[in-house]
PDB file of C-alpha atoms in Angstrom:
ATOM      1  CA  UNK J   1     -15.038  66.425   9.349  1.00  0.00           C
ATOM      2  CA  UNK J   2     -14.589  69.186   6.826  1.00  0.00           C
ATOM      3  CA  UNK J   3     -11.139  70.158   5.282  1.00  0.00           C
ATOM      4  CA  UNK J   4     -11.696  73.471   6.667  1.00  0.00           C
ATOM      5  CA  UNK J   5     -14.599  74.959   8.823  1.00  0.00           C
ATOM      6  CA  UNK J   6     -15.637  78.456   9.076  1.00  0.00           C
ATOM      7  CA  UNK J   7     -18.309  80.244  11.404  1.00  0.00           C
ATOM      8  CA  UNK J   8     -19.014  83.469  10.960  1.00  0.00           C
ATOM      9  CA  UNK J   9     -21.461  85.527  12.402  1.00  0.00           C
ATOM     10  CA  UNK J  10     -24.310  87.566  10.468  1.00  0.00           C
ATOM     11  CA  UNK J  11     -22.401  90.332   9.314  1.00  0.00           C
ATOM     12  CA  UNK J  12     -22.196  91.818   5.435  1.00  0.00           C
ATOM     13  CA  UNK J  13     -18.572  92.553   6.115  1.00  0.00           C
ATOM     14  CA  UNK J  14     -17.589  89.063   6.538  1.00  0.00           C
ATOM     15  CA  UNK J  15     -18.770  87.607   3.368  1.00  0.00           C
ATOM     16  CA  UNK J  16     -15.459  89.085   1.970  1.00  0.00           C
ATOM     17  CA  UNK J  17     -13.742  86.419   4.637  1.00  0.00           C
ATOM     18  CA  UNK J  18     -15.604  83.735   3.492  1.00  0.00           C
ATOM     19  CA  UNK J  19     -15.085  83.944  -0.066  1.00  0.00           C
ATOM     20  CA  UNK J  20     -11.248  84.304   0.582  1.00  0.00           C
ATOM     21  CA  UNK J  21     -10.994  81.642   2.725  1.00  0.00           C
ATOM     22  CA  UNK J  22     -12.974  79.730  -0.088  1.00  0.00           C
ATOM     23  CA  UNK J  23     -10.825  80.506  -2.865  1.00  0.00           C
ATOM     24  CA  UNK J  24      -7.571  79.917  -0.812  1.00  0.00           C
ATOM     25  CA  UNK J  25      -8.688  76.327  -0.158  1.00  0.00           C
ATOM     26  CA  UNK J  26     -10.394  75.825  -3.969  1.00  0.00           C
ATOM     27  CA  UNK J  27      -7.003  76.039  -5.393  1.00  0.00           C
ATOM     28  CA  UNK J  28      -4.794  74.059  -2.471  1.00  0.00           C
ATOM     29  CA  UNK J  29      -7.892  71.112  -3.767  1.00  0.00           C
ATOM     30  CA  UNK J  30      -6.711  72.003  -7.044  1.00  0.00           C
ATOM     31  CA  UNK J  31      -9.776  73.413  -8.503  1.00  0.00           C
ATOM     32  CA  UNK J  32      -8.893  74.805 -12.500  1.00  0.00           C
ATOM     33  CA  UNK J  33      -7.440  78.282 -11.991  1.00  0.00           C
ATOM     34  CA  UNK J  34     -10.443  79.987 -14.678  1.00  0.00           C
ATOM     35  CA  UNK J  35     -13.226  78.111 -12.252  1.00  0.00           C
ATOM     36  CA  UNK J  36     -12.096  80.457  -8.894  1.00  0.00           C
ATOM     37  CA  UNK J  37     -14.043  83.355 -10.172  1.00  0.00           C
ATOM     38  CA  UNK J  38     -16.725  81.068 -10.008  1.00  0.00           C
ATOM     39  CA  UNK J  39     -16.281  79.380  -6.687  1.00  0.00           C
ATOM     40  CA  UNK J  40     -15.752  82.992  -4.997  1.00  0.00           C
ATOM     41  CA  UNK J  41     -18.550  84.348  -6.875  1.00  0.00           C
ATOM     42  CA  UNK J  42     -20.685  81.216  -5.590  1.00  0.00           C
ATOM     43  CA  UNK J  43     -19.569  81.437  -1.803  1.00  0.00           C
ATOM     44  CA  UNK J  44     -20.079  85.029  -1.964  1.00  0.00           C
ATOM     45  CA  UNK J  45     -24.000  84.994  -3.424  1.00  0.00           C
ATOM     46  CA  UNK J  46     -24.745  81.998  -1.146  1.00  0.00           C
ATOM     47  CA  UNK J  47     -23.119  83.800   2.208  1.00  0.00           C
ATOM     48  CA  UNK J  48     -25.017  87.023   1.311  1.00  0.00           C
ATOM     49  CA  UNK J  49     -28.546  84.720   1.258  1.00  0.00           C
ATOM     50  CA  UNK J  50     -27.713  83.328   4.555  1.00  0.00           C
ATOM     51  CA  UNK J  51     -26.554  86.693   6.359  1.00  0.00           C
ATOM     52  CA  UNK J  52     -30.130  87.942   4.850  1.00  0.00           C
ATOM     53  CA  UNK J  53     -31.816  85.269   6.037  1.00  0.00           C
ATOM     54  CA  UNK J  54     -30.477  85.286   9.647  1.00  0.00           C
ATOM     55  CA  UNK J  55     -30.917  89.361   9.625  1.00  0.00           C
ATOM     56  CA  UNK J  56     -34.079  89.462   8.529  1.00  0.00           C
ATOM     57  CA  UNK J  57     -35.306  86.832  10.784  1.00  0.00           C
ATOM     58  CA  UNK J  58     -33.507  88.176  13.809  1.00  0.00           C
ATOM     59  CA  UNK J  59     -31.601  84.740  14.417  1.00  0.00           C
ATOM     60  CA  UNK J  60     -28.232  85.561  16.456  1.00  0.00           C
ATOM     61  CA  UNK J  61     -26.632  82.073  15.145  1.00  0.00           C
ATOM     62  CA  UNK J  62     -23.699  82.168  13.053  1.00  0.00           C
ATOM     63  CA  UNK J  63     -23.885  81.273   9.232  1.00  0.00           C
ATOM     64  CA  UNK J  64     -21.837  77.737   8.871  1.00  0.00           C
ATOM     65  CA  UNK J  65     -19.486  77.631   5.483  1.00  0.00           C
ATOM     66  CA  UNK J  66     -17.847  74.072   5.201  1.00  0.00           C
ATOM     67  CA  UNK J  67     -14.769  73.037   2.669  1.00  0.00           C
ATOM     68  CA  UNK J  68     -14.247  69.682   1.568  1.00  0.00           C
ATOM     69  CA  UNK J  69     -11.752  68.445  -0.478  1.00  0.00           C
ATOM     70  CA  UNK J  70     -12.543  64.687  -1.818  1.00  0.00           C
ATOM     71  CA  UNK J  71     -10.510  62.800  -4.574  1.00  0.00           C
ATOM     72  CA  UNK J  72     -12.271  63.869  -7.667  1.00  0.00           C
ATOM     73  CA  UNK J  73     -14.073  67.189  -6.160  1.00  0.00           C
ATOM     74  CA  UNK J  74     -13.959  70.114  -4.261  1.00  0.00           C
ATOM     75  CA  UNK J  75     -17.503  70.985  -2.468  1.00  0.00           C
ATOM     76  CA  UNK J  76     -18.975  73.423  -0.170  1.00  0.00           C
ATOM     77  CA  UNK J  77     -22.058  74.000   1.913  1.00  0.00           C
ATOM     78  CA  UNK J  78     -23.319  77.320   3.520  1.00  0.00           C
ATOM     79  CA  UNK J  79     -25.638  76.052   6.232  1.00  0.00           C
ATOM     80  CA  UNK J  80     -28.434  79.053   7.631  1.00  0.00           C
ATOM     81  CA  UNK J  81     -30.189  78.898  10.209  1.00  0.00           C
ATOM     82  CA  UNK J  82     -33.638  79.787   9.165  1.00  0.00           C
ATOM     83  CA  UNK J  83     -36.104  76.692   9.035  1.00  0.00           C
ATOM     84  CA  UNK J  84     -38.278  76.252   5.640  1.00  0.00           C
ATOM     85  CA  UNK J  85     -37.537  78.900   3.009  1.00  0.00           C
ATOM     86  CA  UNK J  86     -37.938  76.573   0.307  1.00  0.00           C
ATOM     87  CA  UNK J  87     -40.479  79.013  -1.187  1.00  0.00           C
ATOM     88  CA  UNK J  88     -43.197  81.570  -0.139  1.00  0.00           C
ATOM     89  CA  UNK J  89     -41.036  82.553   2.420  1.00  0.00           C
ATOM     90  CA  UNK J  90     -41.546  83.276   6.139  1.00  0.00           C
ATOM     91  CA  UNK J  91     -45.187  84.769   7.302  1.00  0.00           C
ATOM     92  CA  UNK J  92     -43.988  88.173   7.656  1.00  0.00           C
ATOM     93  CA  UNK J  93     -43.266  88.165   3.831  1.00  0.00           C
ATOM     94  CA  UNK J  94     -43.830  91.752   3.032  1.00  0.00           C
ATOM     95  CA  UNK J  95     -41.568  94.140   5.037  1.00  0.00           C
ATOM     96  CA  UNK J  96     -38.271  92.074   3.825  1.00  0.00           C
ATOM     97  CA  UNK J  97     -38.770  91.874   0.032  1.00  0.00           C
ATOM     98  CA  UNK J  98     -36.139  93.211  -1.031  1.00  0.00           C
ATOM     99  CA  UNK J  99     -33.671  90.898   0.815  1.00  0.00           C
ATOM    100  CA  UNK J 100     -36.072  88.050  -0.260  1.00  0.00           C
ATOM    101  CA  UNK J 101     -35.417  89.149  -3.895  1.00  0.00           C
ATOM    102  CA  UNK J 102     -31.760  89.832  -3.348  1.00  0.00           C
ATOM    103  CA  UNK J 103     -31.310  86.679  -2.201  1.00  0.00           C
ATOM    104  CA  UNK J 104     -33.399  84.803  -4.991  1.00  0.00           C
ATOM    105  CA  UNK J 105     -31.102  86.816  -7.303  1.00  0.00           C
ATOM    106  CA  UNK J 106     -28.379  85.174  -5.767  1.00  0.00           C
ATOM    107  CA  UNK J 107     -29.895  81.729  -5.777  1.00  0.00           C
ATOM    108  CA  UNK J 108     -30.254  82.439  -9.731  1.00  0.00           C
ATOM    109  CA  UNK J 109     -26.438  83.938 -10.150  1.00  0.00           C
ATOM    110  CA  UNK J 110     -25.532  80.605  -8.409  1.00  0.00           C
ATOM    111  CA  UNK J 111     -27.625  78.275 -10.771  1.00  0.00           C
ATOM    112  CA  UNK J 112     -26.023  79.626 -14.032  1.00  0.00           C
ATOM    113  CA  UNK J 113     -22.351  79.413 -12.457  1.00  0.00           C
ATOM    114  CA  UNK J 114     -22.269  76.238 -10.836  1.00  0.00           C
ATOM    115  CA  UNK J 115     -23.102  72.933 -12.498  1.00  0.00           C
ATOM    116  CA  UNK J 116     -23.477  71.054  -9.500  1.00  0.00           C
ATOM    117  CA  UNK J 117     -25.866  73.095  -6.871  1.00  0.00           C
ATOM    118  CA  UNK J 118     -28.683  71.560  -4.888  1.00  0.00           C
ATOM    119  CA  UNK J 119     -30.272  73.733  -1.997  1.00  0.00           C
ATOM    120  CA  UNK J 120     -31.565  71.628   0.555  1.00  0.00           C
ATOM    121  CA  UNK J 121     -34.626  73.085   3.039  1.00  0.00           C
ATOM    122  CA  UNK J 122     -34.768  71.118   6.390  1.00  0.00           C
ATOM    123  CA  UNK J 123     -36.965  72.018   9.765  1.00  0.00           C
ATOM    124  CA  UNK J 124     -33.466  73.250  11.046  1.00  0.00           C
ATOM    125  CA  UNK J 125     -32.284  75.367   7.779  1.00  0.00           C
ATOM    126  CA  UNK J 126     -31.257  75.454   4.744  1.00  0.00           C
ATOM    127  CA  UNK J 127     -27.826  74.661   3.121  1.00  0.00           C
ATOM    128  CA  UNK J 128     -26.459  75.070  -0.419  1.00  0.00           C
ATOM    129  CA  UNK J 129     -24.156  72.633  -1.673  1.00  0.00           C
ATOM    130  CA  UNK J 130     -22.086  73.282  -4.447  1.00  0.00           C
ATOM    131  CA  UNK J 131     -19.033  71.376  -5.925  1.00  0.00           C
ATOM    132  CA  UNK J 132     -16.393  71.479  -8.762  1.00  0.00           C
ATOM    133  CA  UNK J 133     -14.343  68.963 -10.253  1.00  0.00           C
ATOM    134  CA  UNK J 134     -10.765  68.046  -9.120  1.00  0.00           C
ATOM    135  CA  UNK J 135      -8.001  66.429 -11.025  1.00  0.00           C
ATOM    136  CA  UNK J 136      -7.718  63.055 -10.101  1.00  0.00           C
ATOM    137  CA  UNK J 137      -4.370  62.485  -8.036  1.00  0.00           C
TER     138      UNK J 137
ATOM    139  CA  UNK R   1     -10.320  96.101  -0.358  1.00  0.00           C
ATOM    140  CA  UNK R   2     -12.743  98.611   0.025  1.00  0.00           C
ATOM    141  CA  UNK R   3     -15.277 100.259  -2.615  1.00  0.00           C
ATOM    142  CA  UNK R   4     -13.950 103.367  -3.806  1.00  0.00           C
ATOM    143  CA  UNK R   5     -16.608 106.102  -5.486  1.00  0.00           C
ATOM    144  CA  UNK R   6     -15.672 109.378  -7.492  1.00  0.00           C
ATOM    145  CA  UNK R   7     -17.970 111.183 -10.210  1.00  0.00           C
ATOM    146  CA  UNK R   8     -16.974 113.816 -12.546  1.00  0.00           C
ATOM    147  CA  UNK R   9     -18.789 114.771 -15.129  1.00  0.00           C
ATOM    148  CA  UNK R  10     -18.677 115.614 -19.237  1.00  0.00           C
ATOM    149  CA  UNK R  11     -21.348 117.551 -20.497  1.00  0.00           C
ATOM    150  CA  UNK R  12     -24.687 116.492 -19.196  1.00  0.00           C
ATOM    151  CA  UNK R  13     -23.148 113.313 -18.456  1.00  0.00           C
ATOM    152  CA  UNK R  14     -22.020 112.121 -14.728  1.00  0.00           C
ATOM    153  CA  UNK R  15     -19.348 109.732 -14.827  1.00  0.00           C
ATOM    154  CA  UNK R  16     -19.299 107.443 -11.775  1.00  0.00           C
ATOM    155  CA  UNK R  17     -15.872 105.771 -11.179  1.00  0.00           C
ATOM    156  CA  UNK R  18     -16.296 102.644  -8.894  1.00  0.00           C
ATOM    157  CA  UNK R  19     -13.560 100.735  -7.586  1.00  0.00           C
ATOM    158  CA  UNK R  20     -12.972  97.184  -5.569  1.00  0.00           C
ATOM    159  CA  UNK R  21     -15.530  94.970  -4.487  1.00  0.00           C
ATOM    160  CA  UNK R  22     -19.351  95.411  -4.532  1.00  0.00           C
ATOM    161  CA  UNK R  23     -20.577  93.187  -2.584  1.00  0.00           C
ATOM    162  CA  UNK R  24     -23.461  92.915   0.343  1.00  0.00           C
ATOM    163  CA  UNK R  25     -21.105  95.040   2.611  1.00  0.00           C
ATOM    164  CA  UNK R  26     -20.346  98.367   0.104  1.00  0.00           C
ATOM    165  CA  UNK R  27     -23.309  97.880  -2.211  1.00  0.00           C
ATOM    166  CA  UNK R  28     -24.974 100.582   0.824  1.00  0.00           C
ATOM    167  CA  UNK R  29     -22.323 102.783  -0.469  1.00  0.00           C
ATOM    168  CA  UNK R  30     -22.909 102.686  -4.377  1.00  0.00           C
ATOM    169  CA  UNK R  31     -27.307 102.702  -3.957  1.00  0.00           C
ATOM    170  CA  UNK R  32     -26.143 106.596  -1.402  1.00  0.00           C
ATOM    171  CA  UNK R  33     -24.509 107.176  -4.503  1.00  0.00           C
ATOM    172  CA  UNK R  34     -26.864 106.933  -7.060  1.00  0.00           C
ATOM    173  CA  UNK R  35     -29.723 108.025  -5.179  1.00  0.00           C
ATOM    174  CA  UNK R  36     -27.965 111.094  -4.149  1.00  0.00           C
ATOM    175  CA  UNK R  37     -26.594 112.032  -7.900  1.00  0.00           C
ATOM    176  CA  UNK R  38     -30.471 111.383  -9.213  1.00  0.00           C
ATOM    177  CA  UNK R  39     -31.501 113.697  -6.201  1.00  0.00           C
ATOM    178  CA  UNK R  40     -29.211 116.029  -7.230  1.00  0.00           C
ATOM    179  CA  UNK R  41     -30.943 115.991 -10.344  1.00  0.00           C
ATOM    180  CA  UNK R  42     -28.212 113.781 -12.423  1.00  0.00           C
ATOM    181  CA  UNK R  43     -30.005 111.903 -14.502  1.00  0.00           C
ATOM    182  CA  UNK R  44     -27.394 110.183 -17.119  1.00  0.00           C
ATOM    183  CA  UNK R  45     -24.596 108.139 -15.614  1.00  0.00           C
ATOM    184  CA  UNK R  46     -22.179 106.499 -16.739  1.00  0.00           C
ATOM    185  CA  UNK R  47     -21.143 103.953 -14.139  1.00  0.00           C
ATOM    186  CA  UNK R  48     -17.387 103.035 -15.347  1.00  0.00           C
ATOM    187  CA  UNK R  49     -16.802  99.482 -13.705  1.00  0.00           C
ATOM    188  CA  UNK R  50     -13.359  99.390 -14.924  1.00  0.00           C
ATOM    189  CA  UNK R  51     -11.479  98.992 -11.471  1.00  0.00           C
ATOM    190  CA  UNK R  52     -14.423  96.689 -10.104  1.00  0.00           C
ATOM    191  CA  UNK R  53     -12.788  93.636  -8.849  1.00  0.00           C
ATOM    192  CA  UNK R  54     -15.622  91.625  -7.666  1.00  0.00           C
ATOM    193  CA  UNK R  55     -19.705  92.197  -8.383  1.00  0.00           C
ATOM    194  CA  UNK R  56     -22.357  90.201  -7.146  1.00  0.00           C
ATOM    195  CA  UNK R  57     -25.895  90.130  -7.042  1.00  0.00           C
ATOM    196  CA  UNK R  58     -26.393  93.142  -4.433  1.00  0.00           C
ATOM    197  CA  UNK R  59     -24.261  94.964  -6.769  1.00  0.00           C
ATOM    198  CA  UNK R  60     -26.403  94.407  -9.223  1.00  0.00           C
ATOM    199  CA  UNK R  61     -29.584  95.250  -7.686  1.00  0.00           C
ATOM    200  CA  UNK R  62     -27.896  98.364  -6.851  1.00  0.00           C
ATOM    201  CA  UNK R  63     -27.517  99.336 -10.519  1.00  0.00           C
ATOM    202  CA  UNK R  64     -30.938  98.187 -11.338  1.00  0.00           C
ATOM    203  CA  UNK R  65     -32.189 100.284  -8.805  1.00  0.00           C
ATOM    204  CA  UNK R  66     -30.468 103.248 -10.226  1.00  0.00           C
ATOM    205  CA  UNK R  67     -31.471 102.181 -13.620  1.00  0.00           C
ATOM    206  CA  UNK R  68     -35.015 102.676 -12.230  1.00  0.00           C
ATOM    207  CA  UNK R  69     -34.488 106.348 -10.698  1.00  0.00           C
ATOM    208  CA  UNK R  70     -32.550 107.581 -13.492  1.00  0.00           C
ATOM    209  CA  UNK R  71     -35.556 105.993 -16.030  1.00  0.00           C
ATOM    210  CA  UNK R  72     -38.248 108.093 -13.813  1.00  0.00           C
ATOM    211  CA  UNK R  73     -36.608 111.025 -15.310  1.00  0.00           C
ATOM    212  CA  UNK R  74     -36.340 110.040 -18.631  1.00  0.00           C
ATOM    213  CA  UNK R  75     -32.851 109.902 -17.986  1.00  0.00           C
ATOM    214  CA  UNK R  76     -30.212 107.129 -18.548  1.00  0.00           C
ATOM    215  CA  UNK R  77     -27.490 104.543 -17.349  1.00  0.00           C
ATOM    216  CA  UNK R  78     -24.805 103.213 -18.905  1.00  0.00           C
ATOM    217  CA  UNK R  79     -22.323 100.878 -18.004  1.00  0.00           C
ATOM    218  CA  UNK R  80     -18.144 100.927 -18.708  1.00  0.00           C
ATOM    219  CA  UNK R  81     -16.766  97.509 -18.957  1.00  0.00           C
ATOM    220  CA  UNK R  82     -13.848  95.279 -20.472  1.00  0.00           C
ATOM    221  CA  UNK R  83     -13.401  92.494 -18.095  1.00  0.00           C
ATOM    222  CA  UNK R  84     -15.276  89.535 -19.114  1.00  0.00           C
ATOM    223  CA  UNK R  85     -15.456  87.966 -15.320  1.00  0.00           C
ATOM    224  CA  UNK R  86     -17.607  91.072 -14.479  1.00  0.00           C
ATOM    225  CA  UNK R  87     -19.400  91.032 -17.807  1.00  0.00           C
ATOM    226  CA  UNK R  88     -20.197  87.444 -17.193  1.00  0.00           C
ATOM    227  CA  UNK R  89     -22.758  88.102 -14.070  1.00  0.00           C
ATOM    228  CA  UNK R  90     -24.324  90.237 -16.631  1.00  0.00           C
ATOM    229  CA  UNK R  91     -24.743  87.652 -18.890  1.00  0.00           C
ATOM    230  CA  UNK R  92     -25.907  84.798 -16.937  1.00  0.00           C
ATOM    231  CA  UNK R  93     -28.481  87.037 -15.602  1.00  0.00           C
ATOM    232  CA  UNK R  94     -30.189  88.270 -18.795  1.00  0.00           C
ATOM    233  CA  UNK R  95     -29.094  91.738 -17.785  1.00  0.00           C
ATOM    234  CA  UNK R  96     -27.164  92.654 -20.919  1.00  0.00           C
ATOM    235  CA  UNK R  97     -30.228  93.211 -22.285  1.00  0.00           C
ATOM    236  CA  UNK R  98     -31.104  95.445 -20.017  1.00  0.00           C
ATOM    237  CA  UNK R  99     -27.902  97.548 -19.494  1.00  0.00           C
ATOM    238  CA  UNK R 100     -26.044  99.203 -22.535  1.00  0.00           C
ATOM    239  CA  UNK R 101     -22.309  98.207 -21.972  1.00  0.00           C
ATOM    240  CA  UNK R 102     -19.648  99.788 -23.182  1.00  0.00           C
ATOM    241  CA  UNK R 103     -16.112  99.196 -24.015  1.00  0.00           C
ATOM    242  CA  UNK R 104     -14.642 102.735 -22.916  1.00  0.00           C
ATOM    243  CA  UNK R 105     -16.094 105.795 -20.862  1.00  0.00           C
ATOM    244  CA  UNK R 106     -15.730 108.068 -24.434  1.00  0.00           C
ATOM    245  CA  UNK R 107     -17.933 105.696 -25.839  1.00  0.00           C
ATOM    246  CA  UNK R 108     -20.453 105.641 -23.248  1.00  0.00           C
ATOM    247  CA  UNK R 109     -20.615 109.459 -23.643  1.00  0.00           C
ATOM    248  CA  UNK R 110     -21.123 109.626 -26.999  1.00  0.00           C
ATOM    249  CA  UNK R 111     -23.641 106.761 -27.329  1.00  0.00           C
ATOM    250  CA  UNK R 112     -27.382 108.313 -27.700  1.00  0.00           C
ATOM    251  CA  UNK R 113     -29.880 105.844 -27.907  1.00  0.00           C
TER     252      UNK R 113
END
């Protein structure tokens, strides 16, 4: 089980929640002080994907944000709901570019902030899972 | 906290003061903005980022987009900012080449390309 769960549903205003919640539980893990910029920053891009992603493909689920504080690192996933957007995107590409691009933006802001990212495509959605070194205790 | 928006202007210049957090919720608010100064026929901003607490990648679409309208007029946008956390979205993104950045809203008023 996660440190700390949050579901939220598809809404722009509650990225702000999940990147609060976020940072509050980076630093209780003990994640370097100059590094929560970076983990808010992170949360906030990889939220906004998901709530365009759910949005623009009508799914009513909410978007899944999961803490976890291990020994030597603090990690998170943002699970959405939307099966296969590795690349090319859904069918209906065309009328939802601009989220598309927004949230390839964000996929690139993520990449250059966080040294340890992998996004993960399954049949049931994607997640991003990103994590930052802990002092040992 | 909210996004908080005032303009003024110097000379031909329109200085747009943001405030807070751009993010996917108030980036809305900031792309009205823009779109209604360059409607208004405000071509040369000065968006002074100063009080910006937070900016992420909406944001920044946002002031590409603007970049875009103000550049169909041969017009211009400029950017006030001091706080390396903000400057470093810029950076990672190539977009400091893209935007002229300034260190004070003077400066961004004098500047001439």
């Amino acid at each position: 089980m996660p440190t700390v769960e949050l579901l939220f549903s598809a809404q722009p205003e509650h990225v702000r929640t999940a990147r609060l919640v976020a940072a509050a539980v980076a630093r209780r893990a003990g994640v370097d002080e100059a590094a929560l910029d970076e983990v808010r920053l992170a949360v906030g891009e990889a939220c906004s994907r998901a709530v365009g992603l759910h949005r623009s493909n009508g799914v009513e689920a909410p978007v899944r944000v999961m803490l976890n504080e291990d020994e030597k690192k603090f990690s998170i996933e943002v699970a959405d709901e939307v099966p296969g957007n590795a690349s090319g995107g859904s069918p209906d590409a065309g009328a939802d570019d601009a989220a598309d691009d927004e949230g390839e933006m964000g996929l690139a802001v993520i990449s250059g902030l966080v040294d340890d990212v992998e996004v993960i495509e399954g049949a049931a959605g994607g997640v991003i899972r990103m994590s930052w070194p802990t002092p040992a205790v | 906290m909210d996004l908080s928006l005032s303009t003024r202007t110097v000379g031909d210049r329109t200085i747009v003061e943001v405030g807070g957090e751009i993010d996917v919720y108030t980036a809305p608010k900031l792309r009205e903005q823009l779109v209604e100064l360059v409607n208004d026929g405000s071509y040369h901003l000065v968006v002074d980022m100063e009080g910006v607490d937070f900016l992420d990648s909406t944001g920044l679409g946002v002031l590409v987009g603007g970049l875009k309208r103000v550049r169909a007029h041969e017009g211009s946008l400029r950017l006030v900012c001091n706080q390396e956390r903000i400057l470093k979205i810029f950076r990672i993104t190539g977009l400091t080449k893209v935007f002229p950045i300034h260190t004070s809203v003077d400066e961004a008023v004098a500047a001439t390309d």
